[in-house]
Amino acid sequence: MRGRAKDFLAAVISGREIAPGVTEIELELPDGTKPCPGQFLHISAGEAFLRRPFSIAGFDGSTGRARIMVRDAGRGSGMISGLRAGDSVRVLAPLGNSFPIDEITRRLEGSASVWLVSGGVGVAPLLFAANEIGKKNFGINSFIGFRDAQSVIGVGELEEWGRVSVSVGGLVTDAAVSAMRESPPGLVLACGPAPMLRALKEICSDRGIPGYVSVEERMGCGIGACLACARGVRDAGGWSYKRVCRDGPVFEISEVIL
């Protein structure tokens, strides 16, 4: 069940560069806050007018601390990536829906493993999902892609739960298709650039493989009021617009228009 979002001043526990231009930041959330895999934090970017959304890469319920991965892509994200221990920042969280872990594990009963497919910092929400699914003793195979060897992140965490295939400078979907010839997955979870998700959607559609994608989108308010992040999603009437910040960011791969 989606918890009520809170607007609060978060203490920064740590901030460290984990790859060129990518910073991992750990924040302390208010007591009683329990985000789910796929949800995100909407973080104030200082003088920049709009907050920036960041998927939660992990959450420690015993300490109330959440991790995010910030790629420095401009003024706002650059400010946030500079946060370090002892700083504080305004956060609205947790926001959005989540990967339906109970439904996913139900679908996996007696079937093949779940596959995680990501590009770049799109690996972040999949790390959180892998931790929750892995605790339930389901097999996980991961296919993660990066522009170069220096940008590779998340491998160690994913290896705790299963095999990891890393694609550098190529198409991560090619590695997934090759592996499908031997043993297709029971279900796919994905996050990354739109071209990667479109290719993966076609691959899954051709093979009848279900899945969920976490969609990356520019946002305004983060709570569904401004409609800046509307995206087409197929439904019984053909298709309609859904708000990525509130109805998403997680959608069934067969339904979302990419």
Short mmCIF file of C-alpha atoms in Angstrom, two decimals:
data_model
loop_
_atom_site.label_atom_id
_atom_site.label_comp_id
_atom_site.label_asym_id
_atom_site.label_seq_id
_atom_site.Cartn_x
_atom_site.Cartn_y
_atom_site.Cartn_z
CA MET A 1 0.00 0.00 0.00
CA ARG A 2 1.29 3.45 -0.91
CA GLY A 3 2.22 5.47 2.19
CA ARG A 4 1.50 9.16 2.60
CA ALA A 5 4.28 11.36 1.23
CA LYS A 6 6.00 13.76 3.61
CA ASP A 7 7.83 17.01 2.91
CA PHE A 8 10.81 17.13 5.25
CA LEU A 9 14.38 18.29 5.75
CA ALA A 10 16.58 15.23 5.34
CA ALA A 11 19.99 14.83 6.91
CA VAL A 12 22.67 13.67 4.49
CA ILE A 13 24.49 10.72 6.02
CA SER A 14 27.03 10.26 3.24
CA GLY A 15 27.84 11.25 -0.32
CA ARG A 16 30.51 9.63 -2.47
CA GLU A 17 31.35 9.39 -6.13
CA ILE A 18 30.92 5.78 -7.31
CA ALA A 19 31.65 6.43 -11.00
CA PRO A 20 32.64 9.50 -13.03
CA GLY A 21 29.75 11.94 -12.70
CA VAL A 22 27.67 9.58 -10.51
CA THR A 23 27.29 10.10 -6.77
CA GLU A 24 25.66 7.78 -4.26
CA ILE A 25 23.91 9.70 -1.49
CA GLU A 26 22.45 8.29 1.70
CA LEU A 27 19.65 10.23 3.40
CA GLU A 28 17.83 9.79 6.69
CA LEU A 29 14.05 9.56 6.28
CA PRO A 30 11.48 10.45 8.98
CA ASP A 31 10.38 7.82 11.48
CA GLY A 32 7.67 5.58 10.10
CA THR A 33 8.61 6.18 6.46
CA LYS A 34 8.91 2.90 4.57
CA PRO A 35 9.45 3.26 0.81
CA CYS A 36 8.96 0.36 -1.59
CA PRO A 37 11.10 -0.69 -4.59
CA GLY A 38 10.30 1.55 -7.54
CA GLN A 39 9.31 4.62 -5.53
CA PHE A 40 11.31 7.82 -5.66
CA LEU A 41 12.43 10.88 -3.70
CA HIS A 42 11.71 14.39 -5.01
CA ILE A 43 14.65 16.49 -3.90
CA SER A 44 15.08 20.25 -3.78
CA ALA A 45 17.79 21.48 -6.13
CA GLY A 46 18.67 24.71 -4.33
CA GLU A 47 18.22 27.74 -6.56
CA ALA A 48 16.76 25.63 -9.37
CA PHE A 49 12.98 26.11 -9.43
CA LEU A 50 11.92 22.46 -9.76
CA ARG A 51 12.81 19.54 -7.55
CA ARG A 52 14.49 16.52 -9.12
CA PRO A 53 13.22 12.91 -8.89
CA PHE A 54 15.57 10.07 -7.95
CA SER A 55 14.68 6.39 -7.68
CA ILE A 56 15.45 4.76 -4.36
CA ALA A 57 18.35 2.33 -4.74
CA GLY A 58 18.03 0.86 -1.27
CA PHE A 59 16.42 1.32 2.11
CA ASP A 60 17.53 0.13 5.55
CA GLY A 61 14.48 -0.18 7.76
CA SER A 62 16.58 -0.47 10.92
CA THR A 63 18.15 2.96 10.41
CA GLY A 64 15.54 4.69 8.26
CA ARG A 65 18.16 5.48 5.64
CA ALA A 66 17.59 5.51 1.88
CA ARG A 67 20.15 5.53 -0.95
CA ILE A 68 19.93 7.28 -4.30
CA MET A 69 22.29 7.52 -7.28
CA VAL A 70 22.66 10.96 -8.83
CA ARG A 71 24.08 11.52 -12.30
CA ASP A 72 25.37 15.07 -12.70
CA ALA A 73 23.48 16.11 -15.82
CA GLY A 74 22.93 19.81 -15.22
CA ARG A 75 22.45 22.60 -12.72
CA GLY A 76 19.94 20.90 -10.44
CA SER A 77 21.41 17.41 -10.36
CA GLY A 78 24.88 18.96 -10.09
CA MET A 79 23.90 20.70 -6.88
CA ILE A 80 22.39 17.53 -5.43
CA SER A 81 25.41 15.41 -6.40
CA GLY A 82 27.56 17.76 -4.32
CA LEU A 83 25.76 16.90 -1.07
CA ARG A 84 27.97 15.37 1.59
CA ALA A 85 27.73 14.12 5.18
CA GLY A 86 26.47 16.85 7.49
CA ASP A 87 24.45 18.65 4.80
CA SER A 88 20.65 18.71 4.71
CA VAL A 89 18.18 18.96 1.86
CA ARG A 90 14.41 19.23 1.47
CA VAL A 91 12.76 16.03 0.27
CA LEU A 92 9.22 15.02 -0.64
CA ALA A 93 8.86 11.25 -0.29
CA PRO A 94 8.07 8.50 -0.82
CA LEU A 95 6.37 9.15 -4.17
CA GLY A 96 4.96 7.05 -6.99
CA ASN A 97 3.86 3.45 -7.15
CA SER A 98 6.21 0.50 -6.83
CA PHE A 99 7.17 -2.82 -8.36
CA PRO A 100 4.38 -5.17 -7.17
CA ILE A 101 6.67 -7.54 -5.31
CA ASP A 102 3.88 -9.84 -4.08
CA GLU A 103 2.41 -10.14 -7.58
CA ILE A 104 5.86 -10.69 -9.05
CA THR A 105 6.67 -13.50 -6.62
CA ARG A 106 3.26 -15.07 -7.25
CA ARG A 107 3.94 -15.11 -10.99
CA LEU A 108 7.35 -16.65 -10.40
CA GLU A 109 6.08 -19.61 -8.37
CA GLY A 110 7.34 -22.73 -10.10
CA SER A 111 8.73 -20.83 -13.09
CA ALA A 112 12.05 -19.50 -14.32
CA SER A 113 13.96 -16.68 -12.69
CA VAL A 114 13.24 -12.97 -12.85
CA TRP A 115 15.54 -10.91 -15.08
CA LEU A 116 16.62 -7.36 -14.35
CA VAL A 117 17.59 -5.22 -17.34
CA SER A 118 19.00 -1.72 -16.94
CA GLY A 119 21.00 1.01 -18.62
CA GLY A 120 23.24 3.44 -16.71
CA VAL A 121 21.85 4.76 -13.42
CA GLY A 122 18.61 2.96 -14.31
CA VAL A 123 20.12 0.16 -12.25
CA ALA A 124 19.17 2.06 -9.06
CA PRO A 125 15.53 0.95 -8.56
CA LEU A 126 16.45 -2.57 -9.66
CA LEU A 127 18.98 -2.85 -6.82
CA PHE A 128 16.17 -2.18 -4.35
CA ALA A 129 13.87 -4.64 -6.14
CA ALA A 130 16.57 -7.32 -6.28
CA ASN A 131 17.07 -7.10 -2.55
CA GLU A 132 13.37 -7.64 -1.85
CA ILE A 133 12.90 -10.44 -4.40
CA GLY A 134 16.16 -12.13 -3.46
CA LYS A 135 15.06 -12.39 0.17
CA LYS A 136 12.19 -14.57 -1.04
CA ASN A 137 14.72 -17.02 -2.57
CA PHE A 138 13.80 -16.51 -6.23
CA GLY A 139 16.51 -16.71 -8.87
CA ILE A 140 17.66 -13.38 -10.31
CA ASN A 141 19.69 -12.81 -13.46
CA SER A 142 20.80 -9.27 -14.22
CA PHE A 143 21.74 -7.62 -17.51
CA ILE A 144 23.17 -4.14 -16.98
CA GLY A 145 24.62 -1.82 -19.59
CA PHE A 146 26.95 1.19 -19.41
CA ARG A 147 28.63 3.56 -21.85
CA ASP A 148 32.16 2.64 -20.70
CA ALA A 149 34.01 0.51 -18.15
CA GLN A 150 34.49 3.44 -15.76
CA SER A 151 30.71 3.90 -15.48
CA VAL A 152 29.91 0.37 -14.27
CA ILE A 153 28.06 0.34 -10.93
CA GLY A 154 25.93 -2.05 -8.89
CA VAL A 155 27.60 -5.30 -9.93
CA GLY A 156 28.60 -6.42 -6.45
CA GLU A 157 25.11 -5.95 -5.02
CA LEU A 158 23.43 -7.82 -7.85
CA GLU A 159 25.92 -10.68 -7.67
CA GLU A 160 24.62 -11.43 -4.18
CA TRP A 161 21.40 -12.67 -5.81
CA GLY A 162 22.50 -14.31 -9.04
CA ARG A 163 24.39 -14.03 -12.31
CA VAL A 164 25.24 -10.62 -13.71
CA SER A 165 25.99 -9.82 -17.36
CA VAL A 166 27.63 -6.43 -17.94
CA SER A 167 27.51 -4.79 -21.38
CA VAL A 168 29.95 -1.95 -21.99
CA GLY A 169 29.52 0.30 -25.00
CA GLY A 170 27.01 -2.03 -26.65
CA LEU A 171 23.34 -2.91 -26.41
CA VAL A 172 22.39 -4.62 -23.17
CA THR A 173 19.31 -6.03 -24.92
CA ASP A 174 21.57 -8.04 -27.25
CA ALA A 175 23.00 -9.90 -24.25
CA ALA A 176 19.48 -10.54 -22.93
CA VAL A 177 18.25 -11.91 -26.28
CA SER A 178 21.25 -14.23 -26.53
CA ALA A 179 20.58 -15.61 -23.04
CA MET A 180 16.88 -16.08 -23.83
CA ARG A 181 17.78 -18.68 -26.45
CA GLU A 182 18.96 -20.95 -23.65
CA SER A 183 16.43 -20.25 -20.91
CA PRO A 184 13.84 -17.44 -21.04
CA PRO A 185 12.86 -15.62 -17.85
CA GLY A 186 9.56 -15.92 -16.06
CA LEU A 187 9.34 -12.14 -15.80
CA VAL A 188 11.42 -9.03 -16.57
CA LEU A 189 11.94 -5.82 -14.58
CA ALA A 190 13.67 -2.92 -16.31
CA CYS A 191 14.72 0.70 -16.04
CA GLY A 192 16.87 2.78 -18.36
CA PRO A 193 16.87 4.99 -21.45
CA ALA A 194 13.74 5.01 -23.61
CA PRO A 195 15.41 3.33 -26.65
CA MET A 196 16.50 0.43 -24.45
CA LEU A 197 13.01 0.04 -22.99
CA ARG A 198 11.38 0.16 -26.42
CA ALA A 199 13.69 -2.57 -27.68
CA LEU A 200 13.06 -4.67 -24.59
CA LYS A 201 9.30 -4.23 -24.92
CA GLU A 202 9.43 -5.62 -28.47
CA ILE A 203 11.60 -8.52 -27.34
CA CYS A 204 9.20 -9.41 -24.51
CA SER A 205 6.13 -8.99 -26.73
CA ASP A 206 7.52 -11.35 -29.38
CA ARG A 207 8.19 -14.02 -26.75
CA GLY A 208 5.15 -13.55 -24.51
CA ILE A 209 7.27 -12.55 -21.51
CA PRO A 210 5.53 -10.36 -18.91
CA GLY A 211 7.32 -7.56 -17.12
CA TYR A 212 7.37 -4.17 -15.50
CA VAL A 213 9.33 -1.05 -16.37
CA SER A 214 10.22 1.95 -14.27
CA VAL A 215 9.94 4.95 -16.58
CA GLU A 216 12.28 7.93 -16.38
CA GLU A 217 10.54 11.25 -17.02
CA ARG A 218 11.00 14.96 -16.37
CA MET A 219 8.66 16.07 -13.57
CA GLY A 220 7.24 19.25 -12.16
CA CYS A 221 5.27 18.86 -8.94
CA GLY A 222 5.87 15.15 -8.32
CA ILE A 223 2.33 14.62 -6.99
CA GLY A 224 0.25 14.47 -10.18
CA ALA A 225 -1.14 18.01 -10.22
CA CYS A 226 0.81 19.66 -13.04
CA LEU A 227 0.59 16.82 -15.64
CA ALA A 228 4.12 17.60 -16.88
CA CYS A 229 5.04 13.92 -16.80
CA ALA A 230 1.97 12.48 -18.58
CA ARG A 231 2.63 9.39 -20.69
CA GLY A 232 0.41 7.24 -22.87
CA VAL A 233 -0.68 3.88 -21.48
CA ARG A 234 -2.88 1.34 -23.26
CA ASP A 235 -6.17 0.44 -21.59
CA ALA A 236 -9.56 -1.09 -22.40
CA GLY A 237 -10.60 2.03 -24.30
CA GLY A 238 -7.46 2.11 -26.45
CA TRP A 239 -5.08 4.32 -24.54
CA SER A 240 -5.04 7.23 -22.11
CA TYR A 241 -2.55 9.49 -20.39
CA LYS A 242 -1.17 8.47 -17.02
CA ARG A 243 0.97 10.55 -14.67
CA VAL A 244 4.41 9.01 -14.27
CA CYS A 245 4.85 10.64 -10.85
CA ARG A 246 1.60 9.28 -9.38
CA ASP A 247 0.23 6.46 -11.57
CA GLY A 248 3.82 5.33 -12.19
CA PRO A 249 6.75 5.32 -12.48
CA VAL A 250 6.23 1.55 -12.69
CA PHE A 251 4.02 0.24 -15.52
CA GLU A 252 3.43 -3.13 -17.11
CA ILE A 253 5.78 -3.34 -20.08
CA SER A 254 2.98 -4.47 -22.39
CA GLU A 255 0.82 -1.43 -21.59
CA VAL A 256 3.06 1.63 -21.44
CA ILE A 257 3.77 3.51 -24.68
CA LEU A 258 7.53 4.03 -24.89
#
